Amino acid sequence: MTAAPPKSNIGAAGAPTPRTPTARGRYTARYSRDMFSTAAAPLPTLCGKPVATDRALVMAIVNRTPDSFYDRGATFTDAAAMAAVARAVDEGADLVDIGGVKAGPGAEVDADEESARVIPFVAAIRAKYPDLLISIDTWRAEVARAAVAAGADLINDTWAGADPDLALVAAECGAGLVCSHTGGAIPRTRPNRVRYADVLGEVTATVVAAAEAAAAAGVRRDGILIDPTHDFGKNTHHGLALLRGVDVLVNTGWPVLMALSNKDFIGETLGVGLSERLEGTLAATAWSAAAGARIFRVHEVAATRRVVDMVAAIQGIRPPARTLRGLA
């Protein structure tokens, strides 16, 4: 029996579905698994740079913060951060994502301090790795503009347009843009008793609308990504529902970025601490890669790369690295 071809999601977006306003004035959509017949084939570029089309891509996290939730500041210094970039490249990362502000609550970091942490570092990466895709994790348009001028290719807006000028910066500077969903949360706040009548429908409608708006504003088509944004404005039940419905996001035709790595919803699902979330992360990664998610933002590059390579080989779109058993 021949397996069905795997789904992918780089390319032109599917047609939008009519949306109706809710009592809160937002728009929701009832996206179903049958709404889109096929997803587009992967484009060979991301933000103008060649990328693999026979597997999902891996985005390595490098935090320039002294208080990041996962590494507790392990890559805050210049030397440690550059060593982390070199290690990520060696382990098979396709992109590196540079952030200068902890996502959660903590010490205030203004735009000047954020810029000092990330702009010279982005320039240093660009000088050392001319062809590497660089993402800047920021919600501030002024920081994004400076980072792109220093060499960043992609603006990773994890706070869903808290600064409405981000899309304009991406369009003006020729950068890509990640369109996310936070349920209206203010940057650096944690969710509190959040509720959705249909979390998958609302998330899908929101990120698709943002992607369409970005394209209309002139953001390059091969640089627009959608991210359901696990843990941001969501609880663990919401995170699991979004994983179950990842194919709905994929079938919109917009490339899907999944930021799952060591998130709280994984820790709560398994009842484990921060140091015991790798297996849960990789299980969620394999599930999402099989459904056609295009990019994974991760802390553990080598393990994630092995997972996406294996999933692609099972699907029949990536050949094994070697085949000696039973053939020699």
PDB file of C-alpha atoms in Angstrom, residues 137-320:
ATOM      1  CA  ASP A 137      13.237  37.624  18.987  1.00  0.00           C
ATOM      2  CA  THR A 138      11.727  41.010  19.861  1.00  0.00           C
ATOM      3  CA  TRP A 139       8.375  42.755  20.041  1.00  0.00           C
ATOM      4  CA  ARG A 140       9.897  46.242  19.603  1.00  0.00           C
ATOM      5  CA  ALA A 141      10.015  47.776  16.137  1.00  0.00           C
ATOM      6  CA  GLU A 142      13.078  49.913  16.875  1.00  0.00           C
ATOM      7  CA  VAL A 143      15.075  46.890  18.039  1.00  0.00           C
ATOM      8  CA  ALA A 144      13.906  44.846  15.068  1.00  0.00           C
ATOM      9  CA  ARG A 145      14.928  47.558  12.600  1.00  0.00           C
ATOM     10  CA  ALA A 146      18.424  47.802  14.062  1.00  0.00           C
ATOM     11  CA  ALA A 147      18.789  44.018  14.178  1.00  0.00           C
ATOM     12  CA  VAL A 148      17.836  43.647  10.516  1.00  0.00           C
ATOM     13  CA  ALA A 149      20.316  46.389   9.621  1.00  0.00           C
ATOM     14  CA  ALA A 150      22.954  44.400  11.530  1.00  0.00           C
ATOM     15  CA  GLY A 151      22.159  41.231   9.581  1.00  0.00           C
ATOM     16  CA  ALA A 152      18.986  39.559  10.904  1.00  0.00           C
ATOM     17  CA  ASP A 153      16.732  37.911   8.315  1.00  0.00           C
ATOM     18  CA  LEU A 154      13.601  37.229  10.362  1.00  0.00           C
ATOM     19  CA  ILE A 155      11.684  39.111  13.060  1.00  0.00           C
ATOM     20  CA  ASN A 156      10.260  36.671  15.604  1.00  0.00           C
ATOM     21  CA  ASP A 157       7.383  38.615  17.161  1.00  0.00           C
ATOM     22  CA  THR A 158       6.253  36.358  19.988  1.00  0.00           C
ATOM     23  CA  TRP A 159       3.882  39.009  21.390  1.00  0.00           C
ATOM     24  CA  ALA A 160       1.448  39.151  18.477  1.00  0.00           C
ATOM     25  CA  GLY A 161       1.884  42.683  17.229  1.00  0.00           C
ATOM     26  CA  ALA A 162       2.103  44.453  20.589  1.00  0.00           C
ATOM     27  CA  ASP A 163       4.086  46.976  18.549  1.00  0.00           C
ATOM     28  CA  PRO A 164       2.003  47.400  15.363  1.00  0.00           C
ATOM     29  CA  ASP A 165       4.987  48.818  13.473  1.00  0.00           C
ATOM     30  CA  LEU A 166       6.800  45.466  13.359  1.00  0.00           C
ATOM     31  CA  ALA A 167       5.127  44.406  10.105  1.00  0.00           C
ATOM     32  CA  LEU A 168       6.024  47.735   8.521  1.00  0.00           C
ATOM     33  CA  VAL A 169       9.643  47.331   9.603  1.00  0.00           C
ATOM     34  CA  ALA A 170       9.745  43.841   8.117  1.00  0.00           C
ATOM     35  CA  ALA A 171       8.280  45.112   4.851  1.00  0.00           C
ATOM     36  CA  GLU A 172      10.567  48.131   4.624  1.00  0.00           C
ATOM     37  CA  CYS A 173      13.708  46.189   5.489  1.00  0.00           C
ATOM     38  CA  GLY A 174      12.980  43.045   3.457  1.00  0.00           C
ATOM     39  CA  ALA A 175      12.856  40.803   6.522  1.00  0.00           C
ATOM     40  CA  GLY A 176      10.516  37.945   7.356  1.00  0.00           C
ATOM     41  CA  LEU A 177       7.983  38.017  10.180  1.00  0.00           C
ATOM     42  CA  VAL A 178       6.587  35.452  12.614  1.00  0.00           C
ATOM     43  CA  CYS A 179       2.873  36.026  13.227  1.00  0.00           C
ATOM     44  CA  SER A 180       1.900  34.774  16.673  1.00  0.00           C
ATOM     45  CA  HIS A 181      -1.085  34.523  19.021  1.00  0.00           C
ATOM     46  CA  THR A 182      -1.194  35.570  22.674  1.00  0.00           C
ATOM     47  CA  GLY A 183      -4.897  36.158  23.252  1.00  0.00           C
ATOM     48  CA  GLY A 184      -4.210  39.849  23.788  1.00  0.00           C
ATOM     49  CA  ALA A 185      -1.653  39.309  26.562  1.00  0.00           C
ATOM     50  CA  ILE A 186       0.678  42.159  27.429  1.00  0.00           C
ATOM     51  CA  PRO A 187       4.389  41.416  26.836  1.00  0.00           C
ATOM     52  CA  ARG A 188       6.133  39.638  29.694  1.00  0.00           C
ATOM     53  CA  THR A 189       2.940  38.686  31.541  1.00  0.00           C
ATOM     54  CA  ARG A 190       1.728  35.201  32.396  1.00  0.00           C
ATOM     55  CA  PRO A 191      -1.730  33.852  31.513  1.00  0.00           C
ATOM     56  CA  ASN A 192      -4.373  34.029  34.222  1.00  0.00           C
ATOM     57  CA  ARG A 193      -7.581  31.999  33.936  1.00  0.00           C
ATOM     58  CA  VAL A 194      -7.676  32.378  30.151  1.00  0.00           C
ATOM     59  CA  ARG A 195     -10.654  30.871  28.326  1.00  0.00           C
ATOM     60  CA  TYR A 196     -11.454  30.231  24.673  1.00  0.00           C
ATOM     61  CA  ALA A 197     -14.696  28.887  23.242  1.00  0.00           C
ATOM     62  CA  ASP A 198     -12.605  27.300  20.482  1.00  0.00           C
ATOM     63  CA  VAL A 199      -8.861  27.754  21.021  1.00  0.00           C
ATOM     64  CA  LEU A 200      -7.867  26.161  17.727  1.00  0.00           C
ATOM     65  CA  GLY A 201     -10.343  28.241  15.772  1.00  0.00           C
ATOM     66  CA  GLU A 202      -9.346  31.501  17.433  1.00  0.00           C
ATOM     67  CA  VAL A 203      -5.615  30.864  17.153  1.00  0.00           C
ATOM     68  CA  THR A 204      -5.879  29.841  13.506  1.00  0.00           C
ATOM     69  CA  ALA A 205      -8.047  32.816  12.593  1.00  0.00           C
ATOM     70  CA  THR A 206      -5.741  35.236  14.399  1.00  0.00           C
ATOM     71  CA  VAL A 207      -2.446  34.055  12.925  1.00  0.00           C
ATOM     72  CA  VAL A 208      -3.871  33.700   9.412  1.00  0.00           C
ATOM     73  CA  ALA A 209      -5.295  37.230   9.581  1.00  0.00           C
ATOM     74  CA  ALA A 210      -1.920  38.508  10.771  1.00  0.00           C
ATOM     75  CA  ALA A 211      -0.121  36.677   7.965  1.00  0.00           C
ATOM     76  CA  GLU A 212      -2.503  38.074   5.381  1.00  0.00           C
ATOM     77  CA  ALA A 213      -2.046  41.581   6.794  1.00  0.00           C
ATOM     78  CA  ALA A 214       1.735  41.177   6.712  1.00  0.00           C
ATOM     79  CA  ALA A 215       1.621  40.095   3.075  1.00  0.00           C
ATOM     80  CA  ALA A 216      -0.651  43.035   2.223  1.00  0.00           C
ATOM     81  CA  ALA A 217       1.809  45.368   3.958  1.00  0.00           C
ATOM     82  CA  GLY A 218       4.587  44.105   1.694  1.00  0.00           C
ATOM     83  CA  VAL A 219       6.361  41.544   3.893  1.00  0.00           C
ATOM     84  CA  ARG A 220       8.118  39.043   1.664  1.00  0.00           C
ATOM     85  CA  ARG A 221       6.032  35.929   0.988  1.00  0.00           C
ATOM     86  CA  ASP A 222       8.873  33.506   1.688  1.00  0.00           C
ATOM     87  CA  GLY A 223       9.409  35.058   5.109  1.00  0.00           C
ATOM     88  CA  ILE A 224       5.939  34.951   6.684  1.00  0.00           C
ATOM     89  CA  LEU A 225       5.460  32.250   9.336  1.00  0.00           C
ATOM     90  CA  ILE A 226       2.571  31.507  11.692  1.00  0.00           C
ATOM     91  CA  ASP A 227       3.103  30.378  15.282  1.00  0.00           C
ATOM     92  CA  PRO A 228       0.329  29.144  17.604  1.00  0.00           C
ATOM     93  CA  THR A 229       2.608  30.329  20.420  1.00  0.00           C
ATOM     94  CA  HIS A 230       2.249  27.679  23.098  1.00  0.00           C
ATOM     95  CA  ASP A 231       2.085  28.907  26.721  1.00  0.00           C
ATOM     96  CA  PHE A 232       1.590  32.544  25.698  1.00  0.00           C
ATOM     97  CA  GLY A 233      -1.932  33.446  26.818  1.00  0.00           C
ATOM     98  CA  LYS A 234      -2.785  29.745  27.099  1.00  0.00           C
ATOM     99  CA  ASN A 235      -2.970  26.959  29.650  1.00  0.00           C
ATOM    100  CA  THR A 236      -1.882  23.333  29.310  1.00  0.00           C
ATOM    101  CA  HIS A 237      -5.251  22.162  27.956  1.00  0.00           C
ATOM    102  CA  HIS A 238      -4.993  24.799  25.227  1.00  0.00           C
ATOM    103  CA  GLY A 239      -1.456  23.713  24.364  1.00  0.00           C
ATOM    104  CA  LEU A 240      -2.502  20.093  23.926  1.00  0.00           C
ATOM    105  CA  ALA A 241      -5.525  21.089  21.828  1.00  0.00           C
ATOM    106  CA  LEU A 242      -3.278  23.088  19.505  1.00  0.00           C
ATOM    107  CA  LEU A 243      -1.009  20.087  19.080  1.00  0.00           C
ATOM    108  CA  ARG A 244      -3.979  17.861  18.253  1.00  0.00           C
ATOM    109  CA  GLY A 245      -5.046  20.389  15.628  1.00  0.00           C
ATOM    110  CA  VAL A 246      -1.658  21.254  14.165  1.00  0.00           C
ATOM    111  CA  ASP A 247      -2.781  19.892  10.799  1.00  0.00           C
ATOM    112  CA  VAL A 248      -5.422  22.631  10.672  1.00  0.00           C
ATOM    113  CA  LEU A 249      -2.695  25.245  10.977  1.00  0.00           C
ATOM    114  CA  VAL A 250      -0.567  23.439   8.395  1.00  0.00           C
ATOM    115  CA  ASN A 251      -3.423  23.269   5.917  1.00  0.00           C
ATOM    116  CA  THR A 252      -3.853  27.046   5.884  1.00  0.00           C
ATOM    117  CA  GLY A 253      -0.858  27.023   3.522  1.00  0.00           C
ATOM    118  CA  TRP A 254       1.230  29.331   5.695  1.00  0.00           C
ATOM    119  CA  PRO A 255       4.444  27.776   7.068  1.00  0.00           C
ATOM    120  CA  VAL A 256       4.034  26.834  10.723  1.00  0.00           C
ATOM    121  CA  LEU A 257       6.666  27.576  13.360  1.00  0.00           C
ATOM    122  CA  MET A 258       6.328  25.524  16.530  1.00  0.00           C
ATOM    123  CA  ALA A 259       7.997  26.803  19.717  1.00  0.00           C
ATOM    124  CA  LEU A 260       7.512  23.788  21.986  1.00  0.00           C
ATOM    125  CA  SER A 261      10.905  23.349  23.575  1.00  0.00           C
ATOM    126  CA  ASN A 262      10.697  22.645  27.313  1.00  0.00           C
ATOM    127  CA  LYS A 263       7.516  24.679  27.649  1.00  0.00           C
ATOM    128  CA  ASP A 264       5.428  24.645  30.826  1.00  0.00           C
ATOM    129  CA  PHE A 265       2.546  22.811  29.144  1.00  0.00           C
ATOM    130  CA  ILE A 266       4.900  19.881  28.559  1.00  0.00           C
ATOM    131  CA  GLY A 267       6.111  19.930  32.156  1.00  0.00           C
ATOM    132  CA  GLU A 268       2.548  20.038  33.483  1.00  0.00           C
ATOM    133  CA  THR A 269       1.358  17.306  31.116  1.00  0.00           C
ATOM    134  CA  LEU A 270       4.061  14.915  32.304  1.00  0.00           C
ATOM    135  CA  GLY A 271       4.279  16.184  35.877  1.00  0.00           C
ATOM    136  CA  VAL A 272       8.000  16.848  35.580  1.00  0.00           C
ATOM    137  CA  GLY A 273      10.431  19.672  36.233  1.00  0.00           C
ATOM    138  CA  LEU A 274      12.381  21.780  33.792  1.00  0.00           C
ATOM    139  CA  SER A 275      15.239  19.308  33.417  1.00  0.00           C
ATOM    140  CA  GLU A 276      12.921  16.409  32.505  1.00  0.00           C
ATOM    141  CA  ARG A 277      11.000  17.832  29.551  1.00  0.00           C
ATOM    142  CA  LEU A 278      13.158  16.650  26.650  1.00  0.00           C
ATOM    143  CA  GLU A 279      11.193  13.485  25.880  1.00  0.00           C
ATOM    144  CA  GLY A 280       7.899  15.358  25.954  1.00  0.00           C
ATOM    145  CA  THR A 281       9.338  18.051  23.723  1.00  0.00           C
ATOM    146  CA  LEU A 282      10.598  15.512  21.203  1.00  0.00           C
ATOM    147  CA  ALA A 283       7.288  13.627  21.198  1.00  0.00           C
ATOM    148  CA  ALA A 284       5.421  16.860  20.457  1.00  0.00           C
ATOM    149  CA  THR A 285       8.019  17.685  17.817  1.00  0.00           C
ATOM    150  CA  ALA A 286       7.634  14.340  16.035  1.00  0.00           C
ATOM    151  CA  TRP A 287       3.847  14.669  16.107  1.00  0.00           C
ATOM    152  CA  SER A 288       3.974  18.173  14.642  1.00  0.00           C
ATOM    153  CA  ALA A 289       6.643  17.359  12.064  1.00  0.00           C
ATOM    154  CA  ALA A 290       4.583  14.419  10.799  1.00  0.00           C
ATOM    155  CA  ALA A 291       1.637  16.804  10.368  1.00  0.00           C
ATOM    156  CA  GLY A 292       3.764  19.177   8.298  1.00  0.00           C
ATOM    157  CA  ALA A 293       4.991  21.880  10.696  1.00  0.00           C
ATOM    158  CA  ARG A 294       7.876  23.602   8.960  1.00  0.00           C
ATOM    159  CA  ILE A 295      10.176  25.025  11.676  1.00  0.00           C
ATOM    160  CA  PHE A 296      10.915  24.097  15.298  1.00  0.00           C
ATOM    161  CA  ARG A 297      12.395  26.603  17.744  1.00  0.00           C
ATOM    162  CA  VAL A 298      14.474  24.540  20.168  1.00  0.00           C
ATOM    163  CA  HIS A 299      17.056  24.394  22.927  1.00  0.00           C
ATOM    164  CA  GLU A 300      18.355  20.900  22.036  1.00  0.00           C
ATOM    165  CA  VAL A 301      19.402  21.122  18.383  1.00  0.00           C
ATOM    166  CA  ALA A 302      21.049  17.747  17.776  1.00  0.00           C
ATOM    167  CA  ALA A 303      18.184  15.712  19.260  1.00  0.00           C
ATOM    168  CA  THR A 304      15.576  17.738  17.388  1.00  0.00           C
ATOM    169  CA  ARG A 305      17.433  17.444  14.100  1.00  0.00           C
ATOM    170  CA  ARG A 306      17.522  13.650  14.481  1.00  0.00           C
ATOM    171  CA  VAL A 307      13.783  13.617  15.142  1.00  0.00           C
ATOM    172  CA  VAL A 308      12.809  15.693  12.099  1.00  0.00           C
ATOM    173  CA  ASP A 309      15.217  13.720   9.890  1.00  0.00           C
ATOM    174  CA  MET A 310      13.669  10.452  11.067  1.00  0.00           C
ATOM    175  CA  VAL A 311      10.122  11.679  10.560  1.00  0.00           C
ATOM    176  CA  ALA A 312      10.984  12.786   7.021  1.00  0.00           C
ATOM    177  CA  ALA A 313      12.577   9.400   6.285  1.00  0.00           C
ATOM    178  CA  ILE A 314       9.485   7.558   7.564  1.00  0.00           C
ATOM    179  CA  GLN A 315       7.350   9.732   5.307  1.00  0.00           C
ATOM    180  CA  GLY A 316       9.563   8.841   2.359  1.00  0.00           C
ATOM    181  CA  ILE A 317      10.716  12.359   1.514  1.00  0.00           C
ATOM    182  CA  ARG A 318      14.251  12.087   2.914  1.00  0.00           C
ATOM    183  CA  PRO A 319      16.588   9.145   2.189  1.00  0.00           C
ATOM    184  CA  PRO A 320      18.425   7.329   4.985  1.00  0.00           C
TER     185      PRO A 320
END
